[in-house]
Coordinates of C-alpha atoms in Angstrom, one line a residue:
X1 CA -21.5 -20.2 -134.7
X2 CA -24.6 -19.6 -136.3
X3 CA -24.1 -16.4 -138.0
X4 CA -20.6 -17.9 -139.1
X5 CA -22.5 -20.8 -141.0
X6 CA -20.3 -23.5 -138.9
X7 CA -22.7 -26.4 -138.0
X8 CA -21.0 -29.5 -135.8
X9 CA -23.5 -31.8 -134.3
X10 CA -23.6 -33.0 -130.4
X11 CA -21.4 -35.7 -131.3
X12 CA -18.3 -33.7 -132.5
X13 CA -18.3 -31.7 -129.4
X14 CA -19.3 -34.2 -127.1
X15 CA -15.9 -36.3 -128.1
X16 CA -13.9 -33.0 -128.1
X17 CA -15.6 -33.1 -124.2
X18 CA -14.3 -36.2 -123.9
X19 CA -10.7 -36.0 -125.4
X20 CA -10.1 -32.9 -123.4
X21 CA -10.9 -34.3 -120.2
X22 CA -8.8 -37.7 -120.7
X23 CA -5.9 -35.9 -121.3
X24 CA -6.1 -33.6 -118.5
X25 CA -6.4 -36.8 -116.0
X26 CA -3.7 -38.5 -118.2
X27 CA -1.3 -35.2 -117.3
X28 CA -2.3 -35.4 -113.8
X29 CA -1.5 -38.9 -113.6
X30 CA 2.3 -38.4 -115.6
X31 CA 2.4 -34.9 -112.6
X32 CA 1.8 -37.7 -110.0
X33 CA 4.9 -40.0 -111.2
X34 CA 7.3 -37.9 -112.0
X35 CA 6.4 -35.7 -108.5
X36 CA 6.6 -39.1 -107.0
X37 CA 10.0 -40.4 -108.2
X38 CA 11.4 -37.3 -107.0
X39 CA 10.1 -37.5 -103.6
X40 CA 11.8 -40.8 -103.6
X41 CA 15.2 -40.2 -104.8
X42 CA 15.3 -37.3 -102.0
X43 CA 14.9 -40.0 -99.0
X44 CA 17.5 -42.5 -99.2
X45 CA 18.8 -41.9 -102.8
X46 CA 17.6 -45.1 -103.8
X47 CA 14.5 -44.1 -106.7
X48 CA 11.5 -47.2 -105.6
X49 CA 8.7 -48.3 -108.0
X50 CA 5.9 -46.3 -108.4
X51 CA 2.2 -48.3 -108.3
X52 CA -1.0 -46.7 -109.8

């Protein structure tokens, strides 16, 4: 970055960091629900509530 002349301080990529990671867990979690509604409608047919 240096011999670019691109300067960001700890702050910009310390909330990219940060942004990155909460959407990753946020996919996992969305993975986890819709993974888990289709397990659901498989057993009886009947689709049940999923609870975080």
């Amino acid at each position: 970055m240096c011999r670019l002349d691109i300067w960001d301080p700890l702050s910009v990529r310390a909330q990219v960091l940060k942004t990155a990671i909460e959407t990753s867990v946020m996919l996992l979690r969305i993975d986890d629900i819709v993974s888990g509604t289709k397990k659901s409608q498989k057993g009886d047919g009947q689709p049940q509530a999923v609870s975080e």
